[in-house]
Coordinates of C-alpha atoms in Angstrom, one line a residue:
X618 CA 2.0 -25.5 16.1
X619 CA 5.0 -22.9 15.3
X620 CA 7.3 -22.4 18.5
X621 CA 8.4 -18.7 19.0
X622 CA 11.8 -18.6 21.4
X623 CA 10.6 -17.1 25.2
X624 CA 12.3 -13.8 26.2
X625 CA 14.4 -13.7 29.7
X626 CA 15.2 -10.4 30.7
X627 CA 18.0 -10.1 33.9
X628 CA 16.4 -6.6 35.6
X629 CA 17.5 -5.0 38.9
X630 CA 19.4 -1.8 40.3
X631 CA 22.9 -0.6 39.1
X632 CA 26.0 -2.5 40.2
X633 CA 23.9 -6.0 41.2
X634 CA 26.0 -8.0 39.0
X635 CA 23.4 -8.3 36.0
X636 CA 25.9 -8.4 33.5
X637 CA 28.4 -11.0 34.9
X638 CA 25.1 -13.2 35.7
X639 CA 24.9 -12.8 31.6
X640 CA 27.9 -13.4 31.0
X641 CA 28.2 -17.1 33.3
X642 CA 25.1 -18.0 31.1
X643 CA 25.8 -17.7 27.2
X644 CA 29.2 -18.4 28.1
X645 CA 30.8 -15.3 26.1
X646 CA 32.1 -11.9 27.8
X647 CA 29.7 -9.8 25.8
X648 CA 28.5 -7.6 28.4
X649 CA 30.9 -4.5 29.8
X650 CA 31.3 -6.2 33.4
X651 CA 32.7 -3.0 35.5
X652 CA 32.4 -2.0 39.6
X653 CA 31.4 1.4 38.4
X654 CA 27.5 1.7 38.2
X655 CA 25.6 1.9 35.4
X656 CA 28.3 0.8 32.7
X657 CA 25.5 -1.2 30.6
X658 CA 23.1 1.1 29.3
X659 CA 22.1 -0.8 26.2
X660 CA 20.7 -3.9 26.1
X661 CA 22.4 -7.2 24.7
X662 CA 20.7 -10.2 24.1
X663 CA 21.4 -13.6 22.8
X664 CA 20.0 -16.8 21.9
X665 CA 20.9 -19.5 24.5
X666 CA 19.6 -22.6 26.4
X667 CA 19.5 -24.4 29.3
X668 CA 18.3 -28.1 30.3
X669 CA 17.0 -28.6 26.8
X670 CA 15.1 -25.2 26.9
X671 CA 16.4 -22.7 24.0
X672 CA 15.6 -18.7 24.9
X673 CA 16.4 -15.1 24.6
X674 CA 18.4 -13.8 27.4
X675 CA 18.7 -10.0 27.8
X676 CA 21.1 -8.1 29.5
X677 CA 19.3 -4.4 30.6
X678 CA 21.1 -1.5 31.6
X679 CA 20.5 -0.8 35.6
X680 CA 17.4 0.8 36.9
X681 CA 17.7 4.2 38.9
X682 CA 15.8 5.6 40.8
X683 CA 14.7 9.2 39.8
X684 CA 18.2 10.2 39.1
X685 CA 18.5 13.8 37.9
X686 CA 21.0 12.2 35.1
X687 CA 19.0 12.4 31.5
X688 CA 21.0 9.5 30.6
X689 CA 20.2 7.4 34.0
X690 CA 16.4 8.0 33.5
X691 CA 16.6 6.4 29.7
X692 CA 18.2 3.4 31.6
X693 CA 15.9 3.2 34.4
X694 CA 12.6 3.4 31.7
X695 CA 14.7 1.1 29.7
X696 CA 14.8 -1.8 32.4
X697 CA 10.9 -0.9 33.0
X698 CA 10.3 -1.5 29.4
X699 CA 12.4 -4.8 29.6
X700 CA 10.0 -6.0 32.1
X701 CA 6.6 -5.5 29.8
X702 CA 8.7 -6.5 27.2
X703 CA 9.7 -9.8 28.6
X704 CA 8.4 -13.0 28.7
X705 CA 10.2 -14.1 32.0
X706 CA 12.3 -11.8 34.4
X707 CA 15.0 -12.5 36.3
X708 CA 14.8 -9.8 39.0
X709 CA 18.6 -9.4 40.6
X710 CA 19.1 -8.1 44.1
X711 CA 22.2 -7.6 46.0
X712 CA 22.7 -9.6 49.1
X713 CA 25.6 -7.8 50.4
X714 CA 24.2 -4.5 50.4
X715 CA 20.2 -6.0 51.2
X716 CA 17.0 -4.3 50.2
X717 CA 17.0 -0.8 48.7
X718 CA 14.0 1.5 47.6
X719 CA 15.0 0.8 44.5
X720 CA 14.4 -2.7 44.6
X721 CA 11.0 -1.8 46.0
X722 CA 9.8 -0.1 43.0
X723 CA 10.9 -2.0 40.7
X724 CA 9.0 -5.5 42.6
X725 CA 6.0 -3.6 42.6
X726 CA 6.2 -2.3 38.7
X727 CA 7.6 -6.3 38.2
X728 CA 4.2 -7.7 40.4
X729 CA 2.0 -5.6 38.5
X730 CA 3.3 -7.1 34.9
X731 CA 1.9 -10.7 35.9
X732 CA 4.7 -12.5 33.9
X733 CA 6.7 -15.1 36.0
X734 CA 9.4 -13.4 38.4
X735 CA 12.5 -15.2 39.2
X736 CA 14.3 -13.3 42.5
X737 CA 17.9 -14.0 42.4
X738 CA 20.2 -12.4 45.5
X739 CA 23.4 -12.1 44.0
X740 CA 26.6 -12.2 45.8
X741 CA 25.7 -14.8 48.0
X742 CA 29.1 -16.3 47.6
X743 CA 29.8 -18.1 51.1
X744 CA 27.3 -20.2 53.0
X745 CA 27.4 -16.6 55.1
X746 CA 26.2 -14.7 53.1
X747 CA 23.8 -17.2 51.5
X748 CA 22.0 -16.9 54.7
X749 CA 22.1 -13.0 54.4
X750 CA 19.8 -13.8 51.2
X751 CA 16.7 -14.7 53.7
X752 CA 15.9 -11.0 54.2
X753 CA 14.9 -10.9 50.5
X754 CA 11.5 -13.0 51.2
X755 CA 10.4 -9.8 52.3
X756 CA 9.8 -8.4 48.8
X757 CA 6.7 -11.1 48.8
X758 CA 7.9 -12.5 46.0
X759 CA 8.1 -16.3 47.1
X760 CA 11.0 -18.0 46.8
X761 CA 14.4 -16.7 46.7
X762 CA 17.7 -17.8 44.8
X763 CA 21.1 -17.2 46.7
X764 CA 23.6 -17.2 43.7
X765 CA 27.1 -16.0 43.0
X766 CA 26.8 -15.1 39.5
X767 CA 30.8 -14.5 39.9
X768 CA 31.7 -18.2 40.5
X769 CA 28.9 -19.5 39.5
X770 CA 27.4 -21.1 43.1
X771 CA 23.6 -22.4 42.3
X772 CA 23.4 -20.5 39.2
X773 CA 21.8 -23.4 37.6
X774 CA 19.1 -24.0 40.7
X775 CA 17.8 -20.5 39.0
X776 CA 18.3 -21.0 35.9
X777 CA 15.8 -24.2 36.4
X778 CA 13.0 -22.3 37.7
X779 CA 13.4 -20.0 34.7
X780 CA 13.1 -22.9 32.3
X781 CA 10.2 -24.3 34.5
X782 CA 8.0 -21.6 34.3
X783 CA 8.1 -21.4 30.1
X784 CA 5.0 -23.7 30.2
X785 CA 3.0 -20.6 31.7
X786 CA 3.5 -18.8 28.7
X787 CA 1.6 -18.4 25.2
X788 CA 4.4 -19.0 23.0
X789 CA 3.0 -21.5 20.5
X790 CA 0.9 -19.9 17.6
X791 CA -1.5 -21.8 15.5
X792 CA -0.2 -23.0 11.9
X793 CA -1.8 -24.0 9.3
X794 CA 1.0 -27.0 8.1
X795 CA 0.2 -26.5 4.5
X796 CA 1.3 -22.8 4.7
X797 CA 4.2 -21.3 3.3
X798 CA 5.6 -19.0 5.7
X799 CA 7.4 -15.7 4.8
X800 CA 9.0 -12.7 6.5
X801 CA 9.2 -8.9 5.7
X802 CA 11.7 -7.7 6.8
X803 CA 14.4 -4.8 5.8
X804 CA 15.1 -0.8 7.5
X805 CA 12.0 1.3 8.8
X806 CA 10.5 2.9 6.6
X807 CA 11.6 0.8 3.6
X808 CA 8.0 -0.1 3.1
X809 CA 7.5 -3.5 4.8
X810 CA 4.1 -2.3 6.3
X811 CA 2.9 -0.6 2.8
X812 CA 3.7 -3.9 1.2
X813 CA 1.9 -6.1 3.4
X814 CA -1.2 -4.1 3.4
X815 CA -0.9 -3.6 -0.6
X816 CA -0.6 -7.3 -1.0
X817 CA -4.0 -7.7 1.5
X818 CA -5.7 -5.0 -0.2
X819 CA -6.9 -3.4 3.3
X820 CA -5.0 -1.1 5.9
X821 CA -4.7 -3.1 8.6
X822 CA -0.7 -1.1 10.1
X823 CA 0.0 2.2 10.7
X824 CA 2.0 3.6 7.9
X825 CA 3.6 6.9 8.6
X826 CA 7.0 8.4 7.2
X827 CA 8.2 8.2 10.9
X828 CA 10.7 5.3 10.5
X829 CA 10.0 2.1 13.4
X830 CA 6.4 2.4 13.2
X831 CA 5.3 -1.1 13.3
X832 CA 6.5 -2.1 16.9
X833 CA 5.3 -6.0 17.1
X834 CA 5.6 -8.6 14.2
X835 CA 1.7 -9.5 12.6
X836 CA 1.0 -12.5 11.4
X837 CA -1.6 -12.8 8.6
X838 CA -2.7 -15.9 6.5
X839 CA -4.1 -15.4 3.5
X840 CA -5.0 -17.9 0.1
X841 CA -3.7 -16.8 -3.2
X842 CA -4.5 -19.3 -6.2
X843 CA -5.0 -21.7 -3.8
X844 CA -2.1 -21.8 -1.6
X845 CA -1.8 -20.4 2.0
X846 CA 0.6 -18.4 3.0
X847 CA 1.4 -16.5 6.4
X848 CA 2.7 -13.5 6.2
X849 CA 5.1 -12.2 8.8
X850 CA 5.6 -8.2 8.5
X851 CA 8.5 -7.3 11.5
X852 CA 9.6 -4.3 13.2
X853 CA 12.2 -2.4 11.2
X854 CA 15.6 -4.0 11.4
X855 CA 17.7 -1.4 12.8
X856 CA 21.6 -1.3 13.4
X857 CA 21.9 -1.9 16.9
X858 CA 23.6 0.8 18.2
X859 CA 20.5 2.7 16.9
X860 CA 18.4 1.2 18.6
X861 CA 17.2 3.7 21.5
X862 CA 14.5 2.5 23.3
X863 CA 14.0 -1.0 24.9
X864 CA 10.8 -1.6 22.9
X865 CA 12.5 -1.6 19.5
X866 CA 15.2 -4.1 21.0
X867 CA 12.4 -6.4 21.9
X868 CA 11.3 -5.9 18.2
X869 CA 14.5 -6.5 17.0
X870 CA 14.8 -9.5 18.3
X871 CA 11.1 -11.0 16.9
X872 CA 12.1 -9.6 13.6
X873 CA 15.0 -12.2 14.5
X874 CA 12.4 -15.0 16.0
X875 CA 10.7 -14.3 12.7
X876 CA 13.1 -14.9 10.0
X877 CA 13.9 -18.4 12.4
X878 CA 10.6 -19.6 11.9
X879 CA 9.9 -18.7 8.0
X880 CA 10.6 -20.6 5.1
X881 CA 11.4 -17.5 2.7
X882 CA 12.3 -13.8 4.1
X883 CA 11.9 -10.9 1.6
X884 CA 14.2 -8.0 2.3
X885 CA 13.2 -4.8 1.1
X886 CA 15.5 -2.2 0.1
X887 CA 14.8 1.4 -0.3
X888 CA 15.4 2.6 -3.7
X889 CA 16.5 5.8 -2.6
X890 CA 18.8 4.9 -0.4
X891 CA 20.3 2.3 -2.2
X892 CA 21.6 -0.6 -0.5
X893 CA 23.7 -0.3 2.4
X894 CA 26.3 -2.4 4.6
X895 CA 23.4 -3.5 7.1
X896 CA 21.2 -4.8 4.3
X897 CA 24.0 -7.1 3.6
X898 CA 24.5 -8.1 7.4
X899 CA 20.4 -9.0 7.0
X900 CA 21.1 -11.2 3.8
X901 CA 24.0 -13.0 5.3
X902 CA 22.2 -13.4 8.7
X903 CA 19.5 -14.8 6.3
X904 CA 21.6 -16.9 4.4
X905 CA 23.4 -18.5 7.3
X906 CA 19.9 -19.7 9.0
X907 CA 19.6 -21.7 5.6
X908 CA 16.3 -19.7 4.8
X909 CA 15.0 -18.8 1.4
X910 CA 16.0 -15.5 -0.1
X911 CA 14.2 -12.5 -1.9
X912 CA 15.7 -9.2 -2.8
X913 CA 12.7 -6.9 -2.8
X914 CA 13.7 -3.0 -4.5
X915 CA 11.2 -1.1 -3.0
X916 CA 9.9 2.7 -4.5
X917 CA 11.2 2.2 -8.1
X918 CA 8.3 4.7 -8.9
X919 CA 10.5 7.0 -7.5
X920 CA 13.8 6.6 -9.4
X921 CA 14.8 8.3 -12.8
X922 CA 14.9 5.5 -15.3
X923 CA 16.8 5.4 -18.7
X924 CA 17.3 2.1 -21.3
X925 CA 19.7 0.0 -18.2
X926 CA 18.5 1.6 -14.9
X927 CA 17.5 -1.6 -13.8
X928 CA 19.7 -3.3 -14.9
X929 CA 22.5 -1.8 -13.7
X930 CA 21.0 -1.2 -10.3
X931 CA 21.0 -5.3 -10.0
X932 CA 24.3 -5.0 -11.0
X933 CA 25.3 -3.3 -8.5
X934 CA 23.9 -4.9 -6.0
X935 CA 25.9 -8.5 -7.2
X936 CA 28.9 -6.3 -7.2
X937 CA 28.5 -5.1 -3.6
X938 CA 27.5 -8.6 -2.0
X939 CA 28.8 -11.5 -4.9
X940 CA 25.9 -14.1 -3.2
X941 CA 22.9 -11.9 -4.6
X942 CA 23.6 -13.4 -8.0
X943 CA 22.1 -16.3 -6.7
X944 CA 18.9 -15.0 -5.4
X945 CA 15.9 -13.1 -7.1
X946 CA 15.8 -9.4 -7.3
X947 CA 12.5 -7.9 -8.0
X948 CA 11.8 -4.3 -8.3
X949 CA 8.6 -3.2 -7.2
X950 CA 5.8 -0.2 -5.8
X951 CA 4.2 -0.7 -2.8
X952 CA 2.3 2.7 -4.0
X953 CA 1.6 1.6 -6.7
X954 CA 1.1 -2.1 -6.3
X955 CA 3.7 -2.7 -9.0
X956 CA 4.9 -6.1 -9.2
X957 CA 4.0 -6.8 -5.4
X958 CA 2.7 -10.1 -6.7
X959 CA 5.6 -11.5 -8.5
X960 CA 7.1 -11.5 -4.8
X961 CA 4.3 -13.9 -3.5
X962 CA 5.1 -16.0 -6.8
X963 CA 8.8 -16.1 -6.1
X964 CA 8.1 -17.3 -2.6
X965 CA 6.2 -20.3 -4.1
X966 CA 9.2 -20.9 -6.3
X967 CA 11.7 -20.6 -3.8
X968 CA 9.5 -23.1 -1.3
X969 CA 9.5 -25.5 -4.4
X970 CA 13.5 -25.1 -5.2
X971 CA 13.9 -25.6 -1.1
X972 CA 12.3 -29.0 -1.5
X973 CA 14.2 -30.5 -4.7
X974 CA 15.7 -33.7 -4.0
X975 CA 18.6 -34.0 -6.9
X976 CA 19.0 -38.2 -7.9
X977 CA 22.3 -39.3 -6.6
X978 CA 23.2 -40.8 -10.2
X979 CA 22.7 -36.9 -11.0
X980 CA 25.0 -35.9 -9.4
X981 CA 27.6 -38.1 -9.3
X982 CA 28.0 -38.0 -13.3
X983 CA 27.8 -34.0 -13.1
X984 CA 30.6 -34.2 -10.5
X985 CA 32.5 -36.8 -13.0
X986 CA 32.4 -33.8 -15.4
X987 CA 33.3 -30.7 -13.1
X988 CA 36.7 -32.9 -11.6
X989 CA 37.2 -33.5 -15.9
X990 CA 37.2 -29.7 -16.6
X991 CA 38.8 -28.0 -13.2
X992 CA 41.3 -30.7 -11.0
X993 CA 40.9 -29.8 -7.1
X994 CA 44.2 -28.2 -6.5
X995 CA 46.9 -30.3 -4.8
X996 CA 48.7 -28.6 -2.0
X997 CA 52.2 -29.7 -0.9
X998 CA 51.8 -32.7 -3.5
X999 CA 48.7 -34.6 -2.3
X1000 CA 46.8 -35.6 -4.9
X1001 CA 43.0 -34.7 -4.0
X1002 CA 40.1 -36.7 -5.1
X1003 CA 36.1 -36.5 -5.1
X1004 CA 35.1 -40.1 -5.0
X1005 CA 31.8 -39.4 -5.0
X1006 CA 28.5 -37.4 -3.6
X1007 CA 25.2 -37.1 -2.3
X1008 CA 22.1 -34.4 -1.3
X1009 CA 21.3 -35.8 2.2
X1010 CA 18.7 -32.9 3.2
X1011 CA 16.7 -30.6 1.7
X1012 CA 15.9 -26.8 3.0
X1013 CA 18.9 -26.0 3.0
X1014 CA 20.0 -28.5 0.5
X1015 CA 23.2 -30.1 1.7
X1016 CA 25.5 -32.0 -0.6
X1017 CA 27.6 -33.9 0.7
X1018 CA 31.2 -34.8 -1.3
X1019 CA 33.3 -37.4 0.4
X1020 CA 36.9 -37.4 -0.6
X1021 CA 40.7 -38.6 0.6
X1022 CA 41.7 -35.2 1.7
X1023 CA 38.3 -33.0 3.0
X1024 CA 41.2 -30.6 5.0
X1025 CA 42.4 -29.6 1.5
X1026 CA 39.1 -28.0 -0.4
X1027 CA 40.2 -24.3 -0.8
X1028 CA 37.1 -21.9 -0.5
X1029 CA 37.3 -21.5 -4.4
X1030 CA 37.1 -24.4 -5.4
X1031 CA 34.0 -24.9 -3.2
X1032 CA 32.3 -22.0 -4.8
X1033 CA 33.5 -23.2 -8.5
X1034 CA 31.1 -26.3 -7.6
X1035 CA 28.4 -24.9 -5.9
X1036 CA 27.8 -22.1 -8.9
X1037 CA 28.0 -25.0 -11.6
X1038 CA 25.8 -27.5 -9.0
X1039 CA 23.1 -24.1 -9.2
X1040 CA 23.6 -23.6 -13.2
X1041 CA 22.3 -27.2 -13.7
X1042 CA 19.8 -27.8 -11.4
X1043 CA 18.8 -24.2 -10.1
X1044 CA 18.4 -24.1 -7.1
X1045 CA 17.3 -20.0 -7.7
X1046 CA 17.0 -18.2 -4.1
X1047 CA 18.3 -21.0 -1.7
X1048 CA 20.9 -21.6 -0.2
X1049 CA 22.8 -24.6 -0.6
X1050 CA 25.5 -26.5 2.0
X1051 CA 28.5 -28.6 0.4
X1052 CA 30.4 -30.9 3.4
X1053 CA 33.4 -32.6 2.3
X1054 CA 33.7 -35.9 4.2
X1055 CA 36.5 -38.8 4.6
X1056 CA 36.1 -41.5 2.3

């Protein structure tokens, strides 16, 4: 079974204390926290856990009722969407101020959804006004959870009805164990749809020119010379402060759910547009969850080619982010279903190099041989030594180099043995971990 994180969306009026509630969870300020209302109007969200329980939690803008302002009726639809969106939602009322109307409409819009409803009466910072809280089982929504999100009183009481209700909700997927898994992921409208449905051979997405499309991630399986593989094709990535509407926020975050649960994530770049800063941000987000890379150049039927036009598009790319020398770049034509296949090859590849288990003999005699040619750089007079090392996992790879001084490795030196570690025993599209231990 493949485990997808749940999403916890924190909904309720203006000025409720949504975003200090968010903030007392993850532990960060990352939400605007201000007395004025309606200071969040985008959503944040981050990955966070609870009793053992890892979710989404989402922080919406507050919902208005029918206000005249344009910009007050995006947040308002915004917290609606939040709560189709959703997998669980925390639905914040103010117990100082007691029930408004628009509390009302948003319970009965919240009822109608069916997904688990957690009522939490902020404010409730005194045994006082924890008593004021009663007036709240009103709404019919069961029980109700006097908090203070400001200090923190019985924050965690609702935080373990949250957690309690994930068994309520579909969030396993069948998988076939054998199957490679890979995400498609890059900007809307750089082709991610186009490519999945050249690579099934039927039109099973809406492709338009509009970019953000394809709302939801799809999952398809499908054998090719033998293996399985299941497919992931995601919402476009978007830069977040582009992202306008609550539903591509959601999809933003499976895109982010879906590169998690892959073993290799192609990112396609328009060829038109070249690759830009939040391509990189992708990669490195990519990189960093220890996932298998491909660099897929999408509409190269498109570009004007002389003798070196691909080449020196690769080029550039290595000279804008150094990494991408490590990791397959293949140009291709969703249009023209022009090497759309070598990507499905270079996944298998990629799953194979993620595996590789290097002999520790190997390794120690290759290590003998980097120390011979390049010394590790002796600050302030200590002498540093690699005694010797070790690959203790596998995707990522981790090698692990134990030595007198671990605190002393400069960065460069690091990379002057990981890209001689890839030159002899690959390696191609993966990333690998080095730790430096005390001997």
């Amino acid at each position: 079974m493949g485990l997808r994180l749940p999403i916890v969306a924190i909904v309720g009026r203006p000025n409720v204390g949504k975003s200090t509630l968010f903030n007392r969870i993850v532990g960060k300020r990352l939400s605007i926290v201000h007395e004025q209302e309606g200071v969040t109007r985008d959503r944040v969200a981050v990955e966070t856990d609870w009793a053992g329980h890892d979710f989404y939690l989402v922080d919406t803008g507050g919902y208005i009722h029918q206000s005249e302002d344009i910009i007050d009726n995006e947040v308002r639809k915004q917290a609606l969407l939040a709560v189709d969106e959703a997998d669980v939602i925390m639905l914040m009322v103010d117990t100082v101020v007691g029930i408004t109307r628009e509390d009302e409409e948003i319970v009965k819009h919240a009822k109608r959804s069916k997904k688990p409803l957690v009522l939490v009466a902020n404010k409730a910072d005194n045994d006082t006004l924890e008593n004021q809280s009663h007036i709240f089982y009103q709404l019919g929504l069961g029980e109700v959870f006097p908090i203070s999100a400001l200090n923190g009183r019985s924050v965690g009481d609702a935080l373990d009805k949250v957690v309690s209700t994930f068994g309520e909700i579909q969030i396993e997927e069948e998988l076939d164990e054998d199957a490679i898994r890979f995400a498609i992921v890059g900007m809307p409208n750089a082709g991610k749809s186009s490519l999945t449905n050249a690579l099934l051979g039927v039109d099973r997405q809406i492709v338009t020119d509009v970019p953000g499309t394809t709302r939801d991630s799809i999952n398809t399986s499908f054998k090719y010379f033998g293996q399985t593989y299941e497919m992931i094709d995601t919402a476009g990535l978007r830069r977040k402060a582009k992202v306008n509407d609550s539903i591509e926020y959601f999809s933003s975050i499976r895109t982010q759910q879906a590169i998690k649960s892959s073993d290799v994530v192609i990112v396609l770049i328009d060829a038109e547009k070249g690759f830009v800063s939040h391509d990189a941000r992708v990669m490195e987000e990519i990189i960093k969850a220890g996932k298998g890379l491909i660099i897929g150049v999408n509409k190269w039927d498109l570009i004007e080619k002389s003798t070196n036009t691909m080449r020196d598009f690769k080029q550039q790319l290595i000279d804008d982010m150094y990494e991408l020398r490590h990791y397959p770049i293949q140009f291709i034509s969703t249009l023209e279903r022009k090497r759309i296949f070598k990507l499905v090859d270079l996944v298998k590849e990629i799953h194979e190099e993620q595996q590789k288990r290097i002999q520790t003999r190997q390794l120690n005699l290759f290590l003998i041989d980097l120390v011979a040619r390049l010394q590790p750089p002796s600050p302030h007079g200590k002498e540093v030594k690699l005694n010797y090392c070790s690959q203790v996992a596998v995707k990522p790879p981790v090698i692990v180099i134990f030595t007198n001084h671990p605190e002393l490795i400069k960065t460069s030196y690091k990379r002057y043995l990981e890209n001689h570690f890839r030159e002899k025993f690959g390696f191609i599209g993966v990333p690998i971990r080095i730790a430096f231990r005390q001997k």
